[in-house]
Tab-separated table of C-alpha atoms in Angstrom:
chain	number	residue	atom	x	y	z
I	1	MET	CA	-0.418	-0.329	0.048
I	2	GLN	CA	1.438	3.605	-0.991
I	3	PRO	CA	1.591	5.400	1.965
I	4	THR	CA	-0.379	8.624	2.532
I	5	ASP	CA	-0.213	11.767	3.859
I	6	ILE	CA	-2.701	13.561	6.361
I	7	ARG	CA	-3.477	16.942	4.068
I	8	HIS	CA	-5.041	14.079	0.577
I	9	THR	CA	-6.224	11.742	3.436
I	10	GLN	CA	-8.133	15.321	5.019
I	11	ARG	CA	-9.151	15.912	1.416
I	12	LEU	CA	-10.757	12.984	0.200
I	13	ILE	CA	-13.167	12.282	3.465
I	14	SER	CA	-13.935	16.364	3.338
I	15	LYS	CA	-14.731	15.711	-0.603
I	16	GLY	CA	-16.858	12.880	1.388
I	17	ASP	CA	-14.936	10.187	-1.544
I	18	HIS	CA	-14.170	7.710	1.917
I	19	SER	CA	-15.373	8.587	5.211
I	20	ALA	CA	-13.116	8.685	8.690
I	21	GLU	CA	-15.004	5.255	9.974
I	22	ALA	CA	-13.535	3.311	6.571
I	23	HIS	CA	-10.098	4.469	6.260
I	24	VAL	CA	-9.954	3.564	9.844
I	25	SER	CA	-10.772	0.236	9.168
I	26	ARG	CA	-8.260	0.260	6.297
I	27	GLN	CA	-5.992	1.444	8.497
I	28	LEU	CA	-6.710	-1.976	10.476
I	29	ASP	CA	-6.638	-4.286	8.284
I	30	LEU	CA	-3.709	-3.429	6.806
I	31	ILE	CA	-1.925	-3.269	10.299
I	32	GLU	CA	-3.412	-6.784	11.481
I	33	ARG	CA	-1.838	-8.058	7.796
I	34	GLU	CA	1.786	-6.278	7.902
I	35	ASN	CA	2.777	-5.809	11.471
I	36	PRO	CA	3.474	-9.770	12.578
I	37	GLY	CA	7.160	-9.246	10.839
I	38	LEU	CA	7.336	-5.665	11.926
I	39	ASN	CA	6.473	-5.484	15.439
I	40	ALA	CA	6.278	-2.188	15.061
I	41	PHE	CA	2.814	-2.004	17.146
I	42	THR	CA	3.107	-3.402	20.381
I	43	SER	CA	-0.650	-2.596	20.715
I	44	VAL	CA	-3.469	-1.559	18.383
I	45	ALA	CA	-6.268	0.539	20.137
I	46	ALA	CA	-9.046	-1.119	16.965
I	47	ALA	CA	-12.189	-0.539	19.055
I	48	GLN	CA	-10.895	3.469	20.675
I	49	ALA	CA	-9.731	3.855	16.533
I	50	LEU	CA	-13.141	2.556	15.213
I	51	GLU	CA	-15.112	4.640	18.076
I	52	GLN	CA	-13.038	8.017	17.558
I	53	ALA	CA	-13.431	8.374	13.572
I	54	ARG	CA	-17.086	7.932	13.467
I	55	GLU	CA	-16.640	10.634	16.273
I	56	VAL	CA	-14.555	12.395	12.875
I	57	ASP	CA	-17.466	11.844	11.058
I	58	GLN	CA	-19.758	13.424	12.988
I	59	LYS	CA	-17.795	16.470	13.583
I	60	GLN	CA	-16.908	16.871	10.004
I	61	ARG	CA	-20.900	16.573	8.953
I	62	GLU	CA	-21.383	19.226	11.993
I	63	GLY	CA	-18.577	21.611	10.629
I	64	THR	CA	-16.586	21.543	13.595
I	65	ALA	CA	-13.545	18.848	12.716
I	66	GLY	CA	-10.659	20.147	14.567
I	67	ARG	CA	-6.352	20.343	12.384
I	68	LEU	CA	-6.314	16.490	12.782
I	69	ALA	CA	-9.126	14.967	12.139
I	70	GLY	CA	-8.650	12.464	10.304
I	71	ALA	CA	-5.525	12.143	11.089
I	72	VAL	CA	-4.104	7.815	11.636
I	73	ILE	CA	-1.671	8.438	14.289
I	74	GLY	CA	0.452	6.133	16.941
I	75	ILE	CA	2.615	6.550	20.193
I	76	LYS	CA	5.884	5.584	21.210
I	77	GLU	CA	5.291	3.192	23.971
I	78	ALA	CA	7.565	5.691	26.029
I	79	ILE	CA	4.646	8.535	26.320
I	80	VAL	CA	1.937	8.144	28.305
I	81	GLU	CA	-2.229	7.636	27.025
I	82	LYS	CA	-4.572	7.357	29.813
I	83	GLY	CA	-5.670	3.787	29.970
I	84	ARG	CA	-3.203	1.970	27.973
I	85	ILE	CA	0.051	-0.253	29.505
I	86	CYS	CA	2.531	1.944	28.515
I	87	THR	CA	5.575	0.658	28.628
I	88	SER	CA	8.209	2.445	27.380
I	89	GLY	CA	9.312	-0.673	25.897
I	90	SER	CA	10.976	-2.523	29.306
I	91	LYS	CA	9.337	-5.775	31.185
I	92	MET	CA	10.342	-2.954	34.167
I	93	LEU	CA	6.829	-0.861	32.708
I	94	ALA	CA	5.234	-3.683	31.596
I	95	ASN	CA	1.621	-3.507	33.131
I	96	PHE	CA	2.069	-0.220	34.128
I	97	GLU	CA	-1.906	1.481	32.805
I	98	SER	CA	-1.764	5.400	32.424
I	99	VAL	CA	-4.175	6.910	34.845
I	100	TYR	CA	-2.804	10.387	32.438
I	101	ASP	CA	-2.448	11.108	28.911
I	102	SER	CA	0.693	12.830	28.616
I	103	THR	CA	0.017	17.376	27.056
I	104	ALA	CA	1.671	16.144	23.690
I	105	VAL	CA	-1.351	13.144	23.349
I	106	GLU	CA	-3.864	15.941	25.097
I	107	ARG	CA	-3.647	17.951	21.842
I	108	LEU	CA	-3.307	14.917	19.423
I	109	ARG	CA	-7.227	14.231	20.733
I	110	ALA	CA	-8.218	17.730	21.303
I	111	GLU	CA	-7.821	18.726	17.249
I	112	ASP	CA	-9.031	15.388	15.998
I	113	ALA	CA	-6.200	12.892	15.591
I	114	ILE	CA	-7.203	8.950	15.693
I	115	LEU	CA	-4.787	7.131	17.639
I	116	ILE	CA	-3.970	3.783	16.470
I	117	GLY	CA	-2.467	1.925	18.707
I	118	ARG	CA	1.089	2.323	20.672
I	119	LEU	CA	4.710	1.711	18.900
I	120	ASN	CA	7.940	-1.202	19.586
I	121	MET	CA	11.271	1.129	20.989
I	122	ASP	CA	14.679	0.754	22.687
I	123	GLU	CA	14.149	0.088	25.733
I	124	PHE	CA	13.657	3.444	27.650
I	125	ALA	CA	14.365	4.911	24.595
I	126	MET	CA	17.753	3.457	24.566
I	127	GLY	CA	19.793	2.287	21.612
I	128	SER	CA	20.395	3.033	17.893
I	129	SER	CA	18.121	-0.108	16.058
I	130	THR	CA	15.096	-0.773	17.689
I	131	GLU	CA	16.960	-4.200	18.730
I	132	ASN	CA	16.896	-3.103	22.865
I	133	SER	CA	13.101	-4.155	23.234
I	134	ALA	CA	11.599	-6.191	25.407
I	135	PHE	CA	9.100	-6.384	23.403
I	136	GLY	CA	11.023	-8.169	20.385
I	137	ILE	CA	12.404	-6.900	17.338
I	138	THR	CA	11.093	-4.262	15.233
I	139	ARG	CA	11.602	-4.423	11.129
I	140	ASN	CA	12.629	-2.243	8.220
I	141	PRO	CA	9.674	-1.831	5.722
I	142	ALA	CA	12.329	-1.620	2.907
I	143	ASP	CA	14.239	-4.740	4.414
I	144	ARG	CA	13.521	-6.469	6.722
I	145	SER	CA	16.491	-8.140	7.461
I	146	LYS	CA	17.430	-4.555	8.010
I	147	VAL	CA	16.737	-2.257	11.123
I	148	PRO	CA	14.695	0.606	11.188
I	149	GLY	CA	16.694	2.660	13.912
I	150	GLY	CA	16.185	3.729	17.141
I	151	SER	CA	15.302	4.166	19.687
I	152	SER	CA	11.928	5.535	17.723
I	153	GLY	CA	11.868	2.507	15.716
I	154	GLY	CA	8.549	2.032	15.293
I	155	SER	CA	7.187	4.364	15.003
I	156	ALA	CA	9.553	5.437	11.661
I	157	ALA	CA	8.756	1.817	10.176
I	158	ALA	CA	4.895	2.196	11.185
I	159	VAL	CA	4.836	5.565	9.055
I	160	ALA	CA	6.913	3.502	6.137
I	161	ALA	CA	4.505	1.728	5.465
I	162	GLY	CA	2.235	3.307	5.309
I	163	LEU	CA	0.167	1.799	8.849
I	164	CYS	CA	-0.536	5.256	10.252
I	165	HIS	CA	-0.267	8.496	8.427
I	166	ALA	CA	1.707	9.689	10.927
I	167	ALA	CA	3.833	9.088	14.256
I	168	LEU	CA	4.930	10.499	17.840
I	169	GLY	CA	7.907	9.907	18.862
I	170	SER	CA	10.753	10.899	20.913
I	171	ASP	CA	15.024	12.111	20.493
I	172	THR	CA	17.407	12.403	22.794
I	173	GLY	CA	20.347	12.148	20.720
I	174	GLY	CA	19.060	11.509	17.279
I	175	SER	CA	16.097	8.976	18.080
I	176	VAL	CA	13.250	10.919	15.638
I	177	ARG	CA	15.830	11.684	12.972
I	178	GLN	CA	18.175	8.847	12.616
I	179	PRO	CA	14.743	6.234	12.454
I	180	ALA	CA	13.338	8.349	9.839
I	181	SER	CA	16.166	8.890	7.785
I	182	LEU	CA	17.027	4.925	7.742
I	183	CYS	CA	13.374	4.647	6.964
I	184	GLY	CA	12.659	7.599	4.919
I	185	VAL	CA	10.431	9.164	5.893
I	186	VAL	CA	10.468	12.508	8.108
I	187	GLY	CA	11.010	13.215	11.464
I	188	LEU	CA	11.377	16.537	13.925
I	189	LYS	CA	13.420	17.326	16.529
I	190	PRO	CA	11.877	20.557	18.106
I	191	THR	CA	14.097	23.161	20.314
I	192	TYR	CA	14.318	21.803	23.284
I	193	GLY	CA	11.191	22.918	25.316
I	194	ARG	CA	8.474	23.665	22.083
I	195	ILE	CA	7.013	20.328	22.917
I	196	SER	CA	5.990	19.499	26.472
I	197	ARG	CA	8.024	16.900	28.045
I	198	TYR	CA	5.250	15.859	30.409
I	199	GLY	CA	3.262	12.638	29.966
I	200	LEU	CA	6.713	11.148	28.512
I	201	ILE	CA	8.970	8.989	30.601
I	202	ALA	CA	11.975	10.203	30.725
I	203	TYR	CA	15.393	9.252	29.627
I	204	ALA	CA	17.476	12.196	29.611
I	205	SER	CA	15.562	15.341	30.570
I	206	SER	CA	18.290	18.231	29.559
I	207	PHE	CA	18.260	15.666	25.819
I	208	ASP	CA	14.536	14.683	25.965
I	209	CYS	CA	12.091	16.486	22.879
I	210	ILE	CA	9.066	14.706	21.569
I	211	GLY	CA	9.056	15.008	17.600
I	212	PRO	CA	6.590	14.085	14.976
I	213	LEU	CA	8.035	11.173	12.062
I	214	THR	CA	5.470	12.026	9.108
I	215	GLN	CA	4.839	11.293	5.376
I	216	SER	CA	5.936	14.786	4.138
I	217	VAL	CA	7.319	17.854	5.927
I	218	GLU	CA	4.007	19.787	5.390
I	219	ASP	CA	2.501	17.629	7.356
I	220	ALA	CA	5.273	17.716	9.799
I	221	ALA	CA	4.262	21.520	10.102
I	222	LEU	CA	0.887	20.879	10.728
I	223	LEU	CA	1.404	18.055	14.384
I	224	LEU	CA	4.478	21.023	15.427
I	225	SER	CA	1.893	23.676	15.313
I	226	VAL	CA	-0.889	21.495	17.198
I	227	LEU	CA	2.224	20.324	19.656
I	228	ALA	CA	4.186	23.384	20.554
I	229	GLY	CA	3.593	25.834	23.066
I	230	HIS	CA	4.158	26.031	26.532
I	231	ASP	CA	2.473	23.791	29.020
I	232	PRO	CA	2.134	24.447	32.853
I	233	LYS	CA	3.233	21.565	33.957
I	234	ASP	CA	5.785	20.670	31.991
I	235	ALA	CA	9.060	23.672	33.954
I	236	THR	CA	11.129	23.330	30.654
I	237	SER	CA	8.293	24.505	28.185
I	238	SER	CA	9.102	27.131	26.430
I	239	ARG	CA	6.299	30.455	26.627
I	240	GLN	CA	7.722	30.966	22.489
I	241	PRO	CA	4.445	32.337	21.136
I	242	VAL	CA	3.566	29.672	18.226
I	243	PRO	CA	3.635	30.419	14.236
I	244	ASP	CA	1.406	29.032	11.456
I	245	TYR	CA	3.916	27.092	10.618
I	246	ALA	CA	2.532	25.757	7.575
I	247	ALA	CA	1.885	29.123	5.955
I	248	LEU	CA	5.528	29.608	7.002
I	249	SER	CA	7.166	26.853	4.918
I	250	GLU	CA	5.199	27.519	1.363
I	251	THR	CA	8.486	29.689	0.549
I	252	LEU	CA	11.856	29.970	0.564
I	253	PRO	CA	13.419	32.805	1.796
I	254	ALA	CA	15.124	34.338	-0.864
I	255	GLY	CA	19.067	34.130	-0.781
I	256	ILE	CA	19.129	31.448	2.297
I	257	ARG	CA	22.371	30.532	3.098
I	258	VAL	CA	23.152	26.564	3.985
I	259	GLY	CA	25.852	26.241	5.703
I	260	LEU	CA	27.623	23.327	5.120
I	261	PRO	CA	29.466	21.717	8.049
I	262	GLU	CA	33.542	20.518	6.902
I	263	GLU	CA	33.050	17.690	10.074
I	264	TYR	CA	30.415	15.659	8.797
I	265	PHE	CA	31.766	14.778	5.784
I	266	GLY	CA	34.929	14.141	6.350
I	267	GLU	CA	36.225	10.113	7.086
I	268	GLY	CA	32.814	7.354	7.992
I	269	LEU	CA	31.114	8.879	5.438
I	270	ASP	CA	29.753	6.538	2.497
I	271	PRO	CA	30.656	8.012	-0.465
I	272	GLU	CA	27.080	7.129	-1.731
I	273	VAL	CA	25.317	8.402	1.424
I	274	LYS	CA	27.373	12.227	0.684
I	275	ASN	CA	26.678	12.652	-2.658
I	276	LEU	CA	22.654	12.458	-2.191
I	277	VAL	CA	23.336	15.118	0.304
I	278	MET	CA	25.165	16.555	-2.089
I	279	GLN	CA	22.376	16.736	-4.642
I	280	GLN	CA	20.162	18.728	-2.004
I	281	VAL	CA	22.752	20.973	-1.600
I	282	GLU	CA	22.678	21.374	-5.108
I	283	ALA	CA	18.793	21.392	-5.402
I	284	LEU	CA	18.643	24.542	-3.125
I	285	LYS	CA	21.338	26.111	-5.051
I	286	ALA	CA	19.013	26.291	-8.410
I	287	ALA	CA	16.375	27.559	-5.984
I	288	GLY	CA	18.301	30.038	-5.283
I	289	ALA	CA	19.984	29.406	-1.572
I	290	VAL	CA	23.431	30.340	-1.164
I	291	PRO	CA	25.728	27.504	0.542
I	292	VAL	CA	28.042	28.573	2.898
I	293	PRO	CA	31.762	26.044	4.241
I	294	ILE	CA	31.164	25.898	8.390
I	295	SER	CA	32.833	24.782	11.053
I	296	LEU	CA	31.356	23.652	14.290
I	297	PRO	CA	34.878	22.341	15.589
I	298	HIS	CA	34.235	20.734	19.128
I	299	THR	CA	31.781	18.099	16.757
I	300	PRO	CA	35.036	14.995	17.113
I	301	TYR	CA	33.707	15.268	21.392
I	302	ALA	CA	30.413	15.270	20.935
I	303	VAL	CA	29.781	11.361	20.733
I	304	ALA	CA	31.147	11.058	23.963
I	305	THR	CA	29.905	14.591	26.017
I	306	TYR	CA	27.201	13.154	25.195
I	307	TYR	CA	27.364	9.670	26.248
I	308	ILE	CA	28.697	10.583	29.639
I	309	LEU	CA	25.640	13.107	30.400
I	310	ALA	CA	22.691	11.646	28.751
I	311	THR	CA	23.529	8.116	30.967
I	312	ALA	CA	24.366	10.399	34.461
I	313	GLU	CA	21.068	12.220	33.421
I	314	ALA	CA	19.357	8.444	33.377
I	315	SER	CA	21.077	6.431	36.271
I	316	SER	CA	19.344	9.028	38.484
I	317	ASN	CA	16.440	9.067	36.400
I	318	LEU	CA	15.735	5.628	36.366
I	319	ALA	CA	16.354	5.437	39.463
I	320	ARG	CA	12.437	5.578	40.722
I	321	PHE	CA	12.051	2.322	39.278
I	322	ASP	CA	13.112	-0.151	41.847
I	323	GLY	CA	10.817	-2.632	42.727
I	324	ILE	CA	9.168	-0.716	45.996
I	325	ARG	CA	7.856	2.382	44.532
I	326	TYR	CA	6.909	1.482	40.733
I	327	GLY	CA	8.351	-1.153	38.206
I	328	HIS	CA	8.305	-4.729	37.769
I	329	ARG	CA	8.239	-6.357	41.892
I	330	ALA	CA	10.488	-9.493	41.753
I	331	ASP	CA	8.431	-12.002	43.511
I	332	ARG	CA	9.372	-11.627	47.525
I	333	GLY	CA	7.775	-13.979	49.735
I	334	LYS	CA	10.236	-15.918	47.210
I	335	MET	CA	13.369	-13.289	48.632
I	336	LEU	CA	11.811	-13.989	51.972
I	337	GLU	CA	11.815	-17.407	52.320
I	338	GLU	CA	15.455	-17.383	50.394
I	339	LEU	CA	16.102	-15.407	54.164
I	340	ALA	CA	14.833	-17.789	56.442
I	341	ALA	CA	16.978	-20.052	54.774
I	342	GLU	CA	19.574	-18.640	54.639
I	343	ASN	CA	19.240	-17.193	58.297
I	344	LYS	CA	18.696	-20.894	59.364
I	345	GLN	CA	21.780	-21.929	57.883
I	346	LEU	CA	23.881	-19.021	59.943
I	347	GLN	CA	22.008	-19.990	63.105
I	348	LYS	CA	22.768	-23.569	63.319
I	349	ASN	CA	27.290	-21.994	62.159
I	350	GLY	CA	26.536	-19.966	64.816
I	351	GLY	CA	26.761	-16.460	62.943
I	352	ASN	CA	24.705	-13.433	63.251
I	353	THR	CA	20.805	-13.521	61.566
I	354	ALA	CA	20.325	-11.611	58.356
I	355	THR	CA	17.529	-9.040	58.514
I	356	VAL	CA	14.257	-7.692	57.222
I	357	ASP	CA	16.404	-4.607	55.617
I	358	SER	CA	18.607	-7.338	53.618
I	359	ALA	CA	16.141	-8.667	51.810
I	360	LEU	CA	14.374	-5.302	50.814
I	361	ILE	CA	18.121	-5.178	49.421
I	362	ARG	CA	18.031	-7.981	47.742
I	363	LEU	CA	14.217	-7.209	46.083
I	364	TYR	CA	15.380	-3.950	45.146
I	365	LYS	CA	18.035	-5.801	43.590
I	366	GLN	CA	16.550	-8.329	41.834
I	367	SER	CA	13.527	-6.383	40.896
I	368	ARG	CA	16.065	-4.556	38.728
I	369	THR	CA	17.781	-7.232	37.413
I	370	GLU	CA	15.400	-8.764	36.172
I	371	GLY	CA	13.118	-5.887	34.141
I	372	PHE	CA	16.745	-4.104	32.979
I	373	GLY	CA	17.520	-5.615	29.961
I	374	PRO	CA	21.681	-5.668	29.268
I	375	GLU	CA	21.376	-1.754	27.485
I	376	VAL	CA	20.238	-0.474	30.023
I	377	LYS	CA	22.069	-1.376	33.038
I	378	ARG	CA	24.882	-1.258	30.555
I	379	ARG	CA	24.134	2.907	30.957
I	380	ILE	CA	22.964	3.517	33.728
I	381	MET	CA	26.511	1.572	35.154
I	382	LEU	CA	28.689	3.898	33.453
I	383	GLY	CA	25.613	6.975	34.802
I	384	THR	CA	26.633	6.161	38.446
I	385	TYR	CA	30.574	6.204	37.924
I	386	VAL	CA	30.928	9.437	35.786
I	387	LEU	CA	28.211	10.886	38.743
I	388	SER	CA	30.888	8.847	41.278
I	389	ALA	CA	33.091	11.091	43.769
I	390	GLY	CA	36.040	10.264	42.163
I	391	TYR	CA	35.058	10.995	38.758
I	392	TYR	CA	32.305	13.529	39.205
I	393	ASP	CA	34.977	16.604	37.444
I	394	ALA	CA	36.530	14.200	35.610
I	395	TYR	CA	33.834	13.345	33.350
I	396	TYR	CA	31.032	14.584	34.359
I	397	GLY	CA	32.024	18.074	34.612
I	398	LYS	CA	34.070	18.887	31.505
I	399	ALA	CA	31.622	17.274	29.303
I	400	GLN	CA	29.555	19.706	31.409
I	401	ARG	CA	32.021	22.437	29.800
I	402	ILE	CA	32.405	20.417	26.592
I	403	ARG	CA	28.608	20.335	25.793
I	404	ARG	CA	28.917	24.744	26.189
I	405	LEU	CA	31.436	24.539	23.517
I	406	ILE	CA	29.892	22.450	20.621
I	407	GLN	CA	26.084	24.862	22.038
I	408	GLN	CA	28.757	28.106	20.678
I	409	ASP	CA	29.791	26.481	18.075
I	410	PHE	CA	26.249	26.672	16.235
I	411	LEU	CA	25.690	30.270	17.709
I	412	ASP	CA	29.316	31.506	15.739
I	413	ALA	CA	27.815	29.220	12.739
I	414	PHE	CA	24.507	30.723	12.482
I	415	ARG	CA	26.052	34.595	11.992
I	416	SER	CA	27.671	33.255	9.013
I	417	CYS	CA	24.394	30.392	7.095
I	418	ASP	CA	20.935	30.668	8.489
I	419	VAL	CA	20.268	26.418	8.509
I	420	ILE	CA	22.958	24.089	8.850
I	421	LEU	CA	22.192	20.272	6.223
I	422	SER	CA	24.089	17.203	6.477
I	423	PRO	CA	23.353	13.287	6.281
I	424	THR	CA	21.274	12.134	8.851
I	425	SER	CA	23.001	9.032	9.105
I	426	PRO	CA	26.877	7.999	7.851
I	427	THR	CA	25.111	4.600	7.047
I	428	THR	CA	21.912	3.344	5.540
I	429	ALA	CA	20.304	0.252	7.355
I	430	PHE	CA	21.808	-1.574	8.601
I	431	GLY	CA	21.288	-5.599	9.614
I	432	ILE	CA	19.802	-6.528	12.363
I	433	GLY	CA	22.639	-8.233	14.820
I	434	GLU	CA	25.073	-6.529	12.618
I	435	LYS	CA	26.577	-4.650	15.946
I	436	THR	CA	24.428	-5.525	19.383
I	437	ASP	CA	28.571	-7.463	20.084
I	438	ASP	CA	29.775	-4.021	19.472
I	439	PRO	CA	27.975	-0.119	22.139
I	440	LEU	CA	30.366	1.899	20.648
I	441	GLN	CA	30.006	1.013	16.723
I	442	MET	CA	26.155	0.920	17.329
I	443	TYR	CA	26.699	4.546	19.741
I	444	LEU	CA	28.467	6.426	16.514
I	445	SER	CA	25.308	5.714	14.653
I	446	ASP	CA	24.396	9.003	16.395
I	447	ILE	CA	27.184	11.110	15.087
I	448	TYR	CA	25.613	13.944	13.071
I	449	THR	CA	22.318	13.568	15.150
I	450	ILE	CA	23.661	13.999	19.286
I	451	SER	CA	25.022	17.944	18.952
I	452	ALA	CA	21.484	19.038	18.241
I	453	ASN	CA	20.785	17.762	20.903
I	454	LEU	CA	23.612	18.941	22.967
I	455	ALA	CA	22.844	22.446	21.621
I	456	GLY	CA	19.587	22.204	21.907
I	457	ILE	CA	18.834	23.572	18.513
I	458	PRO	CA	15.618	21.990	16.158
I	459	ALA	CA	16.983	19.535	13.890
I	460	MET	CA	15.034	17.808	11.254
I	461	SER	CA	15.611	14.569	8.278
I	462	MET	CA	13.811	14.242	5.163
I	463	PRO	CA	14.689	11.503	2.742
I	464	ALA	CA	17.353	12.469	0.579
I	465	GLY	CA	17.194	9.263	-2.405
I	466	LEU	CA	17.564	5.907	-2.590
I	467	HIS	CA	21.438	4.207	-1.456
I	468	PRO	CA	21.939	2.913	-5.709
I	469	ALA	CA	23.845	-0.075	-4.238
I	470	ASP	CA	21.469	-1.843	-1.774
I	471	GLY	CA	17.869	0.553	-2.330
I	472	LEU	CA	17.682	1.092	1.012
I	473	PRO	CA	16.872	5.097	1.829
I	474	VAL	CA	18.917	7.661	2.876
I	475	GLY	CA	18.486	11.139	5.268
I	476	VAL	CA	19.490	14.451	5.144
I	477	GLN	CA	19.632	16.301	7.602
I	478	LEU	CA	18.209	19.979	8.327
I	479	MET	CA	19.499	22.550	11.150
I	480	ALA	CA	18.728	25.665	11.882
I	481	PRO	CA	18.579	27.930	15.415
I	482	HIS	CA	16.157	28.440	18.500
I	483	PHE	CA	12.792	28.410	17.544
I	484	ARG	CA	13.453	28.862	13.261
I	485	GLU	CA	11.942	25.498	12.830
I	486	ASP	CA	9.685	27.632	10.434
I	487	LEU	CA	13.597	27.717	8.237
I	488	LEU	CA	13.959	23.618	8.640
I	489	PHE	CA	10.249	23.487	7.033
I	490	ALA	CA	10.980	26.308	4.028
I	491	ALA	CA	13.986	24.391	3.306
I	492	GLY	CA	12.171	20.819	3.183
I	493	ARG	CA	9.532	21.680	1.495
I	494	GLU	CA	11.717	23.151	-1.288
I	495	LEU	CA	13.846	19.646	-1.490
I	496	GLU	CA	10.711	17.965	-1.799
I	497	ARG	CA	9.279	19.807	-4.745
I	498	ALA	CA	12.921	19.178	-6.277
I	499	GLN	CA	12.528	15.389	-5.597
I	500	GLN	CA	9.105	15.701	-7.224
I	501	SER	CA	10.246	17.402	-10.732
I	502	ALA	CA	13.082	14.979	-10.220
I	503	GLY	CA	10.795	11.998	-10.144
């Protein structure tokens, strides 16, 4: 099935060519047929989606339908929905049913979006391939032997396969943009604070951003217009006014300067990926843009800086999942039985008996051992290490200083250019299992995306074409100054027009 975007479907519904209910029924049939082979959805809300669709059809007849009427949207497992199991891809939250909606979900509902199901992800958003989910690997629709990227791999795969018009993901170091690139869709990481994080299960709080994955740049602009805006429930959300992104993206600003960072086009970049990205530069140049060489000199330190700071924040955020207050709890009765047996043996040997506190500590350890997967454990240990008394200044403190220098690199660069263009990922999608035994190689998958999170600036990945050797999607990344998502959309729309004209 050829994926369709939100605007196209809305036009069909408004013309009376088909109803929202009929459209949702077709989407549910497609999910039933395709999802077993992709594992993009972890659960599907069929009855609720059909009920929402009937409500949308009624509102269409009454002329009161919202901006997202008819849009079928999936939600990443890290973003909570009231009454739904919200696992964050982990056994730790396998039975967690949310009692409230995230602000992002509230805003989608308010504009009559139809929420069709929950989407797979790397556990607690820790991964670049969606191979770390407790609920199975997600496969890339372009080639099911390949990964879809991560951590929002389920979201990207569902949109690329046409199972939904759009999906919400979360981006901590590239987790929307990298899978968007590998699956051939549009993925937006907004400015930090542009979309409320209330109801997003935290990984690294100073990095996390909710962002949409869509079939088109226009749909990304539409969704950001709905999702953006201040939220009193999130102290980090911005009070910056929300413009009409769709209207602002119609025309490429005359003489827009496109920065090309030398550090993003060097060693490690697939030559054919580079060629396709440079074709996008030529397309913008033909539309009147001016390419400008720039430098982001602290880029070589970005991956190390990110994995120090993000793991430190993760070790703190995930401490709450202890089996006592939150999350999976090991068999407490078994713990007490083991303790009693050990005490009996100790008494026989004349030793001191263990206390109830020992049972609690054992319960805590066992709950976390059972609840967390290997990648999450690895990052918790790394984060705890860099925050420890003997290493805080050597690692965490130094990484914070480097983060500031990376932010300054972008501020300096945007004095000479309006947007920055680069590859999104150095390669196309890699094979399932190819990098699971080499975490460092996996981490390098995000080498071009991490800096935008460190700086807090908006960035978007969009399709740049298919790799001539393997036929897999290649993505181009656009970055802009804080709160200038309109520039991303304007440049992205121009690239879409050029691609349509060429093909």
